[in-house]
CSV table of C-alpha atoms in Angstrom, one decimal:
chain,number,residue,atom,x,y,z
C,1,UNK,CA,20.1,25.2,-4.8
C,2,UNK,CA,19.5,22.2,-7.0
C,3,UNK,CA,22.0,21.2,-9.7
C,4,UNK,CA,21.2,22.3,-13.2
C,5,UNK,CA,23.5,20.6,-15.6
C,6,UNK,CA,24.0,20.4,-19.4
C,7,UNK,CA,25.3,17.0,-20.4
C,8,UNK,CA,26.6,16.5,-23.9
C,9,UNK,CA,26.1,12.8,-24.9
C,10,UNK,CA,26.2,10.3,-27.7
C,11,UNK,CA,23.5,7.7,-27.9
C,12,UNK,CA,24.9,4.4,-29.2
C,13,UNK,CA,23.8,0.8,-29.6
C,14,UNK,CA,25.5,-2.6,-30.0
C,15,UNK,CA,23.0,-5.1,-31.3
C,16,UNK,CA,20.1,-3.5,-29.6
C,17,UNK,CA,21.9,-3.0,-26.3
C,18,UNK,CA,21.8,0.8,-26.1
C,19,UNK,CA,23.9,3.2,-24.0
C,20,UNK,CA,24.4,6.9,-23.4
C,21,UNK,CA,28.1,7.8,-23.6
C,22,UNK,CA,29.3,11.0,-22.0
C,23,UNK,CA,32.5,12.6,-20.6
C,24,UNK,CA,32.1,14.4,-17.2
C,25,UNK,CA,34.9,16.7,-18.3
C,26,UNK,CA,32.5,18.2,-20.8
C,27,UNK,CA,29.6,18.8,-18.3
C,28,UNK,CA,28.6,22.3,-17.4
C,29,UNK,CA,26.9,22.6,-14.0
C,30,UNK,CA,25.4,25.3,-11.9
C,31,UNK,CA,24.4,24.7,-8.2
C,32,UNK,CA,25.5,22.3,-5.6
C,33,UNK,CA,29.0,20.7,-5.5
C,34,UNK,CA,29.7,17.0,-5.3
C,35,UNK,CA,28.4,16.2,-8.8
C,36,UNK,CA,31.2,13.7,-9.4
C,37,UNK,CA,30.5,11.3,-6.5
C,38,UNK,CA,29.0,7.9,-7.1
C,39,UNK,CA,25.6,8.7,-5.4
C,40,UNK,CA,25.1,11.6,-7.8
C,41,UNK,CA,26.2,9.5,-10.8
C,42,UNK,CA,23.7,6.8,-9.7
C,43,UNK,CA,20.9,9.3,-9.6
C,44,UNK,CA,21.9,10.8,-13.0
C,45,UNK,CA,22.0,7.3,-14.6
C,46,UNK,CA,18.5,6.5,-13.4
C,47,UNK,CA,17.2,9.8,-14.7
C,48,UNK,CA,18.9,9.9,-18.1
C,49,UNK,CA,18.2,6.2,-18.9
C,50,UNK,CA,14.5,6.4,-18.3
C,51,UNK,CA,12.7,5.7,-21.6
C,52,UNK,CA,10.0,8.3,-21.4
C,53,UNK,CA,11.3,11.1,-19.3
C,54,UNK,CA,15.1,10.8,-20.1
C,55,UNK,CA,17.1,10.0,-23.2
C,56,UNK,CA,16.4,6.3,-22.6
C,57,UNK,CA,19.0,3.5,-22.6
C,58,UNK,CA,20.1,0.3,-20.9
C,59,UNK,CA,23.0,2.1,-19.3
C,60,UNK,CA,25.2,5.2,-18.9
C,61,UNK,CA,28.9,5.1,-19.8
C,62,UNK,CA,31.2,7.7,-18.4
C,63,UNK,CA,34.4,8.3,-20.3
C,64,UNK,CA,37.3,9.8,-18.4
C,65,UNK,CA,41.1,10.1,-18.5
C,66,UNK,CA,43.0,6.8,-17.7
C,67,UNK,CA,44.9,6.3,-14.4
C,68,UNK,CA,47.9,5.0,-16.5
C,69,UNK,CA,49.1,7.5,-19.2
C,70,UNK,CA,50.0,4.5,-21.5
C,71,UNK,CA,46.2,3.8,-21.8
C,72,UNK,CA,43.6,5.7,-23.8
C,73,UNK,CA,40.7,6.1,-21.4
C,74,UNK,CA,38.8,4.9,-18.4
C,75,UNK,CA,35.1,4.0,-18.5
C,76,UNK,CA,32.6,3.5,-15.7
C,77,UNK,CA,29.4,1.5,-16.5
C,78,UNK,CA,26.1,2.4,-14.8
C,79,UNK,CA,23.0,0.3,-15.3
C,80,UNK,CA,19.5,1.8,-15.9
C,81,UNK,CA,18.6,1.2,-12.2
C,82,UNK,CA,21.6,3.3,-11.1
C,83,UNK,CA,23.8,0.5,-10.0
C,84,UNK,CA,27.4,0.4,-11.2
C,85,UNK,CA,28.7,-2.6,-13.2
C,86,UNK,CA,32.3,-3.8,-13.4
C,87,UNK,CA,32.2,-4.4,-17.2
C,88,UNK,CA,30.0,-4.4,-20.3
C,89,UNK,CA,31.1,-6.1,-23.5
C,90,UNK,CA,28.6,-4.2,-25.6
C,91,UNK,CA,29.1,-1.1,-23.6
C,92,UNK,CA,32.8,-0.9,-24.0
C,93,UNK,CA,32.4,-1.2,-27.8
C,94,UNK,CA,29.9,1.7,-27.7
C,95,UNK,CA,32.4,3.7,-25.6
C,96,UNK,CA,35.1,3.0,-28.2
C,97,UNK,CA,32.9,4.0,-31.1
C,98,UNK,CA,32.3,7.3,-29.4
C,99,UNK,CA,36.1,7.7,-29.0
C,100,UNK,CA,36.6,7.0,-32.7
C,101,UNK,CA,34.1,9.6,-33.6
C,102,UNK,CA,36.0,12.1,-31.6
C,103,UNK,CA,39.2,11.4,-33.6
C,104,UNK,CA,40.8,8.8,-31.3
C,105,UNK,CA,41.9,7.1,-34.5
C,106,UNK,CA,44.0,4.4,-32.9
C,107,UNK,CA,44.0,0.9,-34.4
C,108,UNK,CA,44.1,-0.4,-30.8
C,109,UNK,CA,42.5,1.1,-27.8
C,110,UNK,CA,43.4,0.3,-24.2
C,111,UNK,CA,40.5,1.1,-21.8
C,112,UNK,CA,40.5,0.8,-18.1
C,113,UNK,CA,37.4,-0.7,-16.3
C,114,UNK,CA,36.6,-1.8,-12.8
C,115,UNK,CA,37.2,-5.4,-14.1
C,116,UNK,CA,40.7,-4.5,-15.3
C,117,UNK,CA,42.3,-3.3,-18.5
C,118,UNK,CA,40.5,-4.2,-21.8
C,119,UNK,CA,42.1,-4.0,-25.2
C,120,UNK,CA,40.0,-3.3,-28.3
C,121,UNK,CA,41.1,-3.7,-31.9
C,122,UNK,CA,39.3,-1.6,-34.4
C,123,UNK,CA,38.4,-4.0,-37.3
C,124,UNK,CA,36.6,-1.6,-39.6
C,125,UNK,CA,34.1,1.3,-39.7
C,126,UNK,CA,33.5,5.0,-40.0
C,127,UNK,CA,30.6,7.5,-40.1
C,128,UNK,CA,29.2,6.2,-36.8
C,129,UNK,CA,29.4,2.4,-37.6
C,130,UNK,CA,32.3,0.4,-36.2
C,131,UNK,CA,33.3,-3.2,-35.5
C,132,UNK,CA,35.7,-4.1,-32.7
C,133,UNK,CA,37.5,-7.2,-31.5
C,134,UNK,CA,37.6,-7.0,-27.7
C,135,UNK,CA,40.0,-8.9,-25.3
C,136,UNK,CA,37.5,-9.7,-22.5
C,137,UNK,CA,40.1,-11.2,-20.1
C,138,UNK,CA,40.2,-14.6,-18.6
C,139,UNK,CA,36.9,-16.0,-17.3
C,140,UNK,CA,36.8,-16.2,-13.5
C,141,UNK,CA,35.7,-19.7,-12.4
C,142,UNK,CA,36.5,-19.7,-8.6
C,143,UNK,CA,33.2,-19.5,-6.7
C,144,UNK,CA,34.5,-17.1,-4.1
C,145,UNK,CA,35.8,-14.6,-6.8
C,146,UNK,CA,32.6,-14.7,-8.9
C,147,UNK,CA,31.2,-14.4,-6.2
C,148,UNK,CA,28.9,-17.4,-5.7
C,149,UNK,CA,28.2,-18.6,-2.1
C,150,UNK,CA,27.3,-22.2,-2.5
C,151,UNK,CA,28.9,-24.4,0.1
C,152,UNK,CA,31.5,-27.1,-0.5
C,153,UNK,CA,31.8,-26.5,-4.3
C,154,UNK,CA,35.0,-26.3,-6.3
C,155,UNK,CA,35.7,-24.5,-9.6
C,156,UNK,CA,34.4,-24.6,-12.2
C,157,UNK,CA,30.7,-24.4,-11.1
C,158,UNK,CA,29.2,-26.6,-13.8
C,159,UNK,CA,25.7,-28.3,-13.6
C,160,UNK,CA,24.9,-26.9,-10.2
C,161,UNK,CA,21.3,-27.5,-9.1
C,162,UNK,CA,20.0,-24.1,-8.2
C,163,UNK,CA,16.8,-24.0,-6.1
C,164,UNK,CA,14.3,-21.2,-7.0
C,165,UNK,CA,10.6,-20.6,-6.4
C,166,UNK,CA,10.0,-21.7,-10.0
C,167,UNK,CA,11.8,-25.0,-9.4
C,168,UNK,CA,15.4,-26.3,-9.6
C,169,UNK,CA,17.6,-25.5,-12.5
C,170,UNK,CA,20.9,-26.9,-13.6
C,171,UNK,CA,23.2,-23.9,-14.0
C,172,UNK,CA,26.8,-23.0,-14.8
C,173,UNK,CA,28.2,-20.0,-12.9
C,174,UNK,CA,31.1,-17.9,-14.2
C,175,UNK,CA,32.4,-14.3,-14.2
C,176,UNK,CA,33.6,-12.1,-17.0
C,177,UNK,CA,34.5,-9.4,-14.5
C,178,UNK,CA,30.8,-9.4,-13.6
C,179,UNK,CA,28.9,-12.5,-12.5
C,180,UNK,CA,27.0,-14.8,-14.9
C,181,UNK,CA,24.6,-17.7,-14.5
C,182,UNK,CA,23.9,-19.8,-17.6
C,183,UNK,CA,21.0,-22.1,-18.1
C,184,UNK,CA,20.8,-24.5,-21.0
C,185,UNK,CA,17.3,-25.1,-22.5
C,186,UNK,CA,15.9,-26.7,-25.6
C,187,UNK,CA,13.3,-24.0,-26.4
C,188,UNK,CA,12.7,-20.5,-25.2
C,189,UNK,CA,9.0,-21.3,-25.2
C,190,UNK,CA,9.4,-24.1,-22.6
C,191,UNK,CA,9.6,-21.8,-19.6
C,192,UNK,CA,9.0,-18.3,-18.4
C,193,UNK,CA,12.6,-17.2,-18.8
C,194,UNK,CA,11.8,-13.5,-17.9
C,195,UNK,CA,10.3,-14.5,-14.6
C,196,UNK,CA,13.1,-17.0,-13.8
C,197,UNK,CA,15.8,-14.5,-14.9
C,198,UNK,CA,14.4,-11.8,-12.6
C,199,UNK,CA,14.4,-14.3,-9.7
C,200,UNK,CA,17.9,-15.7,-10.2
C,201,UNK,CA,19.3,-12.1,-10.5
C,202,UNK,CA,18.7,-11.6,-6.8
C,203,UNK,CA,19.2,-15.2,-5.6
C,204,UNK,CA,20.9,-15.2,-2.2
C,205,UNK,CA,23.8,-17.3,-3.5
C,206,UNK,CA,24.8,-14.3,-5.6
C,207,UNK,CA,25.8,-11.5,-3.1
C,208,UNK,CA,26.4,-9.0,-5.9
C,209,UNK,CA,23.4,-10.2,-7.9
C,210,UNK,CA,24.0,-11.8,-11.3
C,211,UNK,CA,23.4,-11.6,-15.0
C,212,UNK,CA,21.4,-14.6,-16.4
C,213,UNK,CA,21.7,-16.3,-19.8
C,214,UNK,CA,19.3,-18.8,-21.3
C,215,UNK,CA,21.2,-20.8,-23.9
C,216,UNK,CA,20.0,-23.0,-26.7
C,217,UNK,CA,22.6,-25.1,-28.4
C,218,UNK,CA,22.3,-25.1,-32.2
C,219,UNK,CA,25.5,-26.8,-33.1
C,220,UNK,CA,29.2,-27.2,-32.0
C,221,UNK,CA,29.7,-23.7,-33.6
C,222,UNK,CA,26.6,-21.8,-32.8
C,223,UNK,CA,24.3,-21.0,-29.9
C,224,UNK,CA,21.2,-18.8,-29.4
C,225,UNK,CA,20.9,-16.8,-26.2
C,226,UNK,CA,18.3,-14.7,-24.3
C,227,UNK,CA,19.6,-12.3,-21.7
C,228,UNK,CA,18.4,-11.0,-18.3
C,229,UNK,CA,20.9,-8.3,-17.3
C,230,UNK,CA,21.5,-7.3,-13.7
C,231,UNK,CA,20.1,-3.9,-13.0
C,232,UNK,CA,18.5,-3.6,-16.5
C,233,UNK,CA,16.2,-6.6,-17.1
C,234,UNK,CA,15.7,-8.3,-20.5
C,235,UNK,CA,18.0,-7.0,-23.3
C,236,UNK,CA,18.3,-7.8,-27.0
C,237,UNK,CA,21.9,-8.8,-26.5
C,238,UNK,CA,24.8,-8.7,-24.1
C,239,UNK,CA,28.6,-8.8,-24.7
C,240,UNK,CA,29.6,-10.2,-21.3
C,241,UNK,CA,26.5,-12.4,-21.4
C,242,UNK,CA,27.5,-13.8,-24.7
C,243,UNK,CA,31.0,-14.4,-23.5
C,244,UNK,CA,29.7,-16.1,-20.3
C,245,UNK,CA,27.3,-18.2,-22.3
C,246,UNK,CA,30.1,-19.4,-24.6
C,247,UNK,CA,32.4,-20.2,-21.6
C,248,UNK,CA,29.6,-22.2,-20.0
C,249,UNK,CA,29.0,-24.0,-23.3
C,250,UNK,CA,32.6,-25.0,-23.6
C,251,UNK,CA,32.9,-26.0,-19.9
C,252,UNK,CA,29.9,-28.3,-20.5
C,253,UNK,CA,31.4,-29.8,-23.6
C,254,UNK,CA,28.6,-28.6,-25.8
C,255,UNK,CA,30.6,-26.5,-28.3
C,256,UNK,CA,34.1,-25.9,-29.6
C,257,UNK,CA,36.1,-22.8,-28.7
C,258,UNK,CA,34.9,-20.5,-31.5
C,259,UNK,CA,31.2,-19.9,-31.4
C,260,UNK,CA,28.7,-17.7,-33.2
C,261,UNK,CA,26.2,-16.3,-30.7
C,262,UNK,CA,22.7,-15.5,-32.1
C,263,UNK,CA,20.9,-12.8,-30.2
C,264,UNK,CA,17.5,-11.1,-30.9
C,265,UNK,CA,19.4,-8.3,-32.6
C,266,UNK,CA,22.1,-10.1,-34.6
C,267,UNK,CA,25.2,-12.2,-34.2
C,268,UNK,CA,28.4,-11.9,-32.1
C,269,UNK,CA,31.5,-14.0,-32.4
C,270,UNK,CA,33.1,-15.3,-29.2
C,271,UNK,CA,36.4,-17.3,-29.0
C,272,UNK,CA,38.0,-18.8,-25.9
C,273,UNK,CA,41.4,-20.2,-27.0
C,274,UNK,CA,43.0,-22.9,-24.8
C,275,UNK,CA,44.8,-21.1,-22.0
C,276,UNK,CA,43.9,-17.6,-23.4
C,277,UNK,CA,41.6,-14.7,-23.0
C,278,UNK,CA,38.0,-14.7,-24.2
C,279,UNK,CA,37.7,-12.6,-27.4
C,280,UNK,CA,34.5,-10.9,-28.4
C,281,UNK,CA,33.9,-9.4,-31.9
C,282,UNK,CA,30.9,-7.3,-32.8
C,283,UNK,CA,29.5,-3.9,-34.0
C,284,UNK,CA,28.7,-0.6,-32.3
C,285,UNK,CA,26.8,2.3,-33.8
C,286,UNK,CA,26.3,5.9,-32.9
C,287,UNK,CA,22.7,6.7,-33.4
C,288,UNK,CA,22.3,10.3,-32.0
C,289,UNK,CA,24.2,13.1,-30.3
C,290,UNK,CA,22.8,15.9,-28.2
C,291,UNK,CA,22.6,17.6,-24.8
C,292,UNK,CA,20.6,16.4,-21.8
C,293,UNK,CA,19.5,18.9,-19.2
C,294,UNK,CA,19.6,17.3,-15.7
C,295,UNK,CA,17.9,18.9,-12.7
C,296,UNK,CA,18.6,17.2,-9.5
């Protein structure tokens, strides 16, 4: 017997990066067992995220109880292709916005992820619109931990010449709990960044694939970014992508440590204090709630 499942959800977006937020504890299923395993969750993510036959989103966020009782929740991030991500800067704000709407009225939220504990400060908001300041953790710069498999290269990976079918590109490689490859360009019209992003995502030097950011420097305090997200494709914005782009800009000496990031859907603020964690500030908005019927 196939699984028939009613899944309550909230649809949320953070600067055009949209997510479905749901808690497996609220699901009601009839049929086969094993509906909590990763293979099942991967199939569910692919189905519910499809734009025309599902709810439609860049990813599925699953909220559950934390492993440590001192924390508020645990979240798992699934991309639209069914793969699981370690972390999402926009996604975790959407998860927090959903928690706030369910009366988790804490000024500070501590949320567990595969990339580690993340702390969110609720800056303002209500009635579905919220702004959070997120401690994104320390950037990972060691190649073996990103992971990045270039030979004989030390941290940080800055201005590395990456060979692709489209040519060689000077890249900076980092991790915000998930891998990032940043390219600096003068104009988004000067190259086919969608094609290049798709190729770099699956480049053999990235064993876990990678997110790709195309960065245009505006000033010491402002950059503009286009995003190719691992497991999703082109997105209007990205929280970890913006963080990775700012870290790369700082490592290359292009900007200061507090940077406004212009995306196709609006602006995010990213800070990387000397010796501290990366801080991301931005909005998240609940746009719809409902039930999804899954048959699998």
